[in-house]
C-alpha cells in the first residue's frame, strides 16, 4: 500500500482532511478504487519512510487514540473530528443506482428539451460595480446628507444630475428587451405600464418624460424578469376556485376530488401469520446462559473476526475470551466502581455504551458484560464535537433514561474532545457522565466464589436502542429479556442457522439488524444467498426472505405505478415505464408473528389488499415500549386494528413498525418506504428515497455528491412543500449547478407529478451528518427553517407547487348612493370626524391682532425683546447659539437689507434657503418675509456625497424657476462652486448666491406687509415615499391658522419649553422649527439630528437636563435611540438621565404610525421614568401639513386588541390570527374636518370602512407649486367635492387610506377615560385588503370619540390579486423572518412582487433569506414573491422623515444599479 509505515495521526491537518475526503468519496461511489489508490499514494508520498515494509493496517491497530471513526468496515483512519472517514451513506445508497430509473429520467428530460423553457439564472454580486446609464425619473431625497436624519443609519445610491432627455416610448424598450431574450415576445402583453406624462419647462422648452413604470426595461434585470414571466405562463394543474372565501379557515383553495383518482378496490386484508415458532429442547433459558455454554464448550472457537478495508483480519475474539472478559467487566461494574455499602451501579441501572464502529470486539464485551451484571446497556454513537448533528437529542435520551455512567475503550476515551484542563468536554444537552474504560488491563478478575446471576428470561428490560423520529427527536426503544431470547430463536429458525457457520456483517453492530445478526445470533447466511429483510427499532425483524437452494426460482418482483403509489394504491404499471417503481419482496413474516396492514393516518383501520399502509406486528420478539414515554408508547406498541366498520379485530395489541408496504401473492411482504420518509403533498404521498433517486439520476457526477442529499417537507400556506438540499462539488460552476437544478425540477415534475418548492446546494461537507455518514435530515430541515443552512445556490419554485391560492377577487361595481343608503339601513353613520372649533375658542393673544408671522415677530421684539425663543445645542448638550425676540428680528432685518441690496429681487420672487439646521435658517426665513420674498427651504448637499445629493438641490432650484437668489453660509457657497460640484451639476448656472455669515449692520428702508393673507407665504418641497418631488404653496392665512391650532392643541405659552429633534426642511417639522415659537412665544430647544451621530444620548440627556415636558422628533431619531441606546439604560440612569418629566413625546411623520417602534421605545426607556402614555404620533400630508397632533393633555391609553370581524362574530381574544395592530394617528387638530371617501366613486363611506382621507381646514395648502399649469390636478386634489351627500363643501384629498372609528376611551388601567385621546385597534389583514370592517354598536358621545386610523399611502398600495396590499405590512413580516435582516422594502414590477432585503450579517447568509422571505409572505399575506434581492445595509433609500423611497429603489433595481449580493427569481 501507498501509506506503509505512515503514522496518519502525525500528518498535517490539511493532509488528514484530504484523506478523509477521499475515504468519503470512495464509500459513496464518487471515485473508483483505482483512482482512490492513486490519489492516496500521491498524498502520502512525501511522508513514507523508505525502509519500512510493515502493513500500516496492522500497525495502526493499537494507535486508535487520535480519532475514533465511525466506519462499518473496522479500519481506523485518522481524520479530523469534523469528518467521518470512510463512511457509508447507509443501505439507501444502493437504491439510487438504478439503470432503469436513469433511463426513465433521461426520457423525461428529453421531453422537456422540446419545450425550450428558458429559466432566468439567479444573479450574484459582480466583482466591480458597473453604473448603468442614468434614466431615473425619480428624484431621491437628499437624505444621505449628514444634516439629514436618514444619514443616521443608511446611505443612498448615486443618481444622475438631470433626467435623461428624449427617452423612447416604454413599448420600444419592452419590445427590444423581449426580442433580445430567448423567450417569446408575446409575453409583453403581461406587462402593465402607465402612460407617460410630458411636462414642458417654460425656459429652454426641454421635454422630460415621467414614466410611471420607472426606467425602461432594457436592463439585464428587466430581461430576467421577462424570462420569469414567460416561465410562469404555464398553467397550473389544479383549477382555481370561482370566488374568494372570507372566513380565515376557508381561505385556502382546497382541491376538488378528482374522479380519475385511483381508489382501492380489493377486499379487506386478513392478518398474515408466520410459521409457528419451533420448540427446541436444549434452548438456553436466557441469552447470558447461551454465552456461558459456548464459552465453556467452544472456548477456542472464533466468535468474532474484525477485518480491515482490504479484507485482512485485524483480530479474532474467541467465545472463551468473550465470556471471560464479559465476566470480568460484570464483576468490575458491580463491585469495583464504588464501595461495598454504596455501589455506583445496581441491577436495573442504565449505562451508555460508547464505542467506535472500528472496534466491535470491545462493544461485544461491554454489551454482554452489562447483561451479566443485570444493568441495562444503551448503545450510542461516539460524540466527536459539541456540534454533532442530533447530539443534543441523544443527551436528552441519556437524561431521560437516568444514565450517569458511560463505558468506553481507552483508545476511544483518548479521542474524545477535551477541555483545556484535559477533562472530557460536557456535550450540549448531555447529563454529567462518569467514564469507565473497559479494556482488559483495567478489569478485575472475579473471585472464585462470585458467579453472575443469570435468571430465566422475563419481561424486564434487557437493553435500550435509540431511535430518531422524522422530526429529529430521539426515543429509546426498550427490549425485554424474553423478547431478546425469542427474537434469537425466530432468526435462527427463519435463517436455518447452524453451529459453525460464518456470518459477514457490514452493518452498524450497535443497533437494528446489525446488532441482531452480528452480536446476538453469531451465525450466518450462506454466501451465495441474498436474503433481504425488513426491520425497525420498534418491532425488530419484521420479515426476512428464507434462504433457498441453489438454482431456485428468482424472488418475487412487482412493477408498480408511481402515480398509484402516491395515492396509496397498488397498481401494476403497464403504460409509462418512466413512472414505474420496481420493488422486490422481503420474504415472509417472522416465525411466531402476526402481521396486518393499517392506514398510516388516523385510526388503525385495516387496509384493502391493493392498498399501501403501515405494517403492524404482533410478536413476543419485538420492542416493548419507548422508555419513559407512556403516552407515545400506547400509540405505537398497543395498537388494536379495526375493520371498516370501526370494530376491533381482537384484543391482541400490535406494534407499529414505521414501514409502509403491502402483502403480495403467497403472503410475501413488500416494503415501499418508511413513515419517516413519507412526504404528503396535496393529499398525495411521495417517498423521499424515490425523489432522491430521481435527483441523482440527473447526471450528478459533475455537480453534487452521491449520498449527500436530503429531501424533506416544510409546511407553507396550509400544505406540505418539498425541499431538496444537496452538497455541491467545489469544482462545479454556477451555470452547471443551475442547469442541474433546472433539470431536477423537470425530472421530478415529469416522473412524480409533484412540484419542488425549493432546491438548494450547499458547499461540500457542510450538511449535518449521521454517525454512519448519511445526511441528518431533521437537522438539515431545522437549519433550513432557521436560516442557518448557508447554501451557495438556491432555486425557489413557489409558483409551480403552491396551487391552493384563492382566485383573485373581482371588484363589484357599487355606486356611492347605494353605499350610503346601505350604511343608513345598517345603522352606520358617515365616517367623518372633526377637531374643536377654532372660532369658539377664546384666544386673547396677539394672534387676534396680527395676521402675519412677520408682524408677530416685530411685536414680540418690541414688547419682550429679551425673551429667548430659540436655543441651539451641540453634541455636548451645550448651547452654541441662542436667539431672543430682538436678536432674531435684527438678524432678519440684516438679511432683508442684503436681499434688497445685493440680490436685486422683487416682491414675490423665490429665494432658496440652503442652511444646516440652526438659527440662521430661521432668521433667513423671516428675512425673506420682511423683504416680500417667497422662501424655499432646501436641504444642503452632503460634502462627501455631492454626486447623490447635489442633483436634488439643483432640481428644486430648477423647478422653482423664479428663484432670484440663494441664501446660504460661506462653507456651503464654496461647495456649490467647487470642482467636485461641477462634476455633478452645471455650477455656472446657479442663481445669485448670497453669503449670510458676515452681513453689514444695515436696516431695510421698510418691512413688507402683504396686502392680503391669502398671498403665498412660502413653498414646501418634499420627496414623497413614491419618489415624487412635490412642492405645495402655503399662504399666510394657512400659516396663521396652523400655528394657532398647534398652540391650542399643545397649550403653548411663553412660559413653556419644548425640545425639537428633527429636520427643519419640510412639513410639520419646518413649522415647529421656524414658526411655532414666534407665534406662541414658547422657547424651542433645537437639536440637529446630525449631532446624534456624535452623541447618541444627546436628545434624551437634553430632555432630562432641561426637564422638558413636550418634545417632538421623527421616527429616524426614535429608531436610532431604540437601537443604539436600548442596552445602555443602566448607564444612562447612572449618569442621571431621568425622563419622568416628559409628558408628551410626539413623532412627526406622514405615514401610518409605527406601533412596534413606539411601543419598543416606551418599554426600553420605562426604566428612565418615561411614562408609557407619553409617546404619541402626528399625521400630515402634502395637502395639509398637520391633520392630527397629540400633545401632553392626551393620555395614550394601554394597547388593546379589537379584531374587526363581520357583524355577528364574537370579538376574538388578543393576538387573534391574521390581525394587524393599528394605532390612532393622534387627535384631530382644532379647525380640521376629515371624512372617509371611496377614492373611485368619491362617495362617503360608513364608520369603520377603509377609504381615502379627505380634509377640510383653514390651514390647507393652496395648491401644488408647478409651472406647467395643470389646473385639473389642482382642482382634483385641493378643491374637490363629494359625488353624493354634502356636495357643497370643498375638500382636499390627502392620498392616504384610513378609516374613522368611534372608539372607547381608555385610562391607564384599561377602563373608560373621557380624557383619553389615543388608542389602538386590530384589523384583520383580509379586511384591510378588502377595505371593509364591521361597525360596533354606538355608545353615547360622552363615552366615545372619533379616532382616525391611517393605514397607508394610496399611491404606495400594491394591487395584487384584486386586493390592496400595503408595503409596510409585507415589510414588517419580512423583517421578522431572520435576525440578519436589517431592513426591507417591497415594490411591484409587471405584476411581480419584488422584495429587497438589507443583510446585516455575513454574505454567506444571503441565500438563507430567500426561502424565509418567500415563506413568511406566503404565510401571512397569501401571496407569492416573484423576486428576492439581497443587498448591503443602507442601500434602501429613505427621505428626511425616515420613510422609504420605494419607487427610487425600484428604478435603481431595474437599471441594475444596486450591486446586489444576490437576486433570486422564484419560479
XYZ file of C-alpha atoms in Angstrom, residues 1378-1382 1398-1406 1409 1430-1433 1461:
20
model
C -34.423 36.356 10.098
C -32.165 38.041 12.613
C -29.806 39.261 9.880
C -32.462 41.285 8.035
C -31.698 44.904 8.851
C -30.730 44.508 3.564
C -28.383 41.899 5.001
C -26.691 42.888 8.245
C -24.845 39.589 8.676
C -22.188 37.869 6.596
C -22.720 37.321 2.888
C -22.888 33.543 3.372
C -26.300 34.141 4.977
C -27.638 35.884 1.864
C -33.021 34.656 3.375
C -30.339 40.740 -1.121
C -28.332 43.974 -0.733
C -25.910 45.603 1.678
C -27.121 47.696 4.623
C -25.350 40.411 -3.179
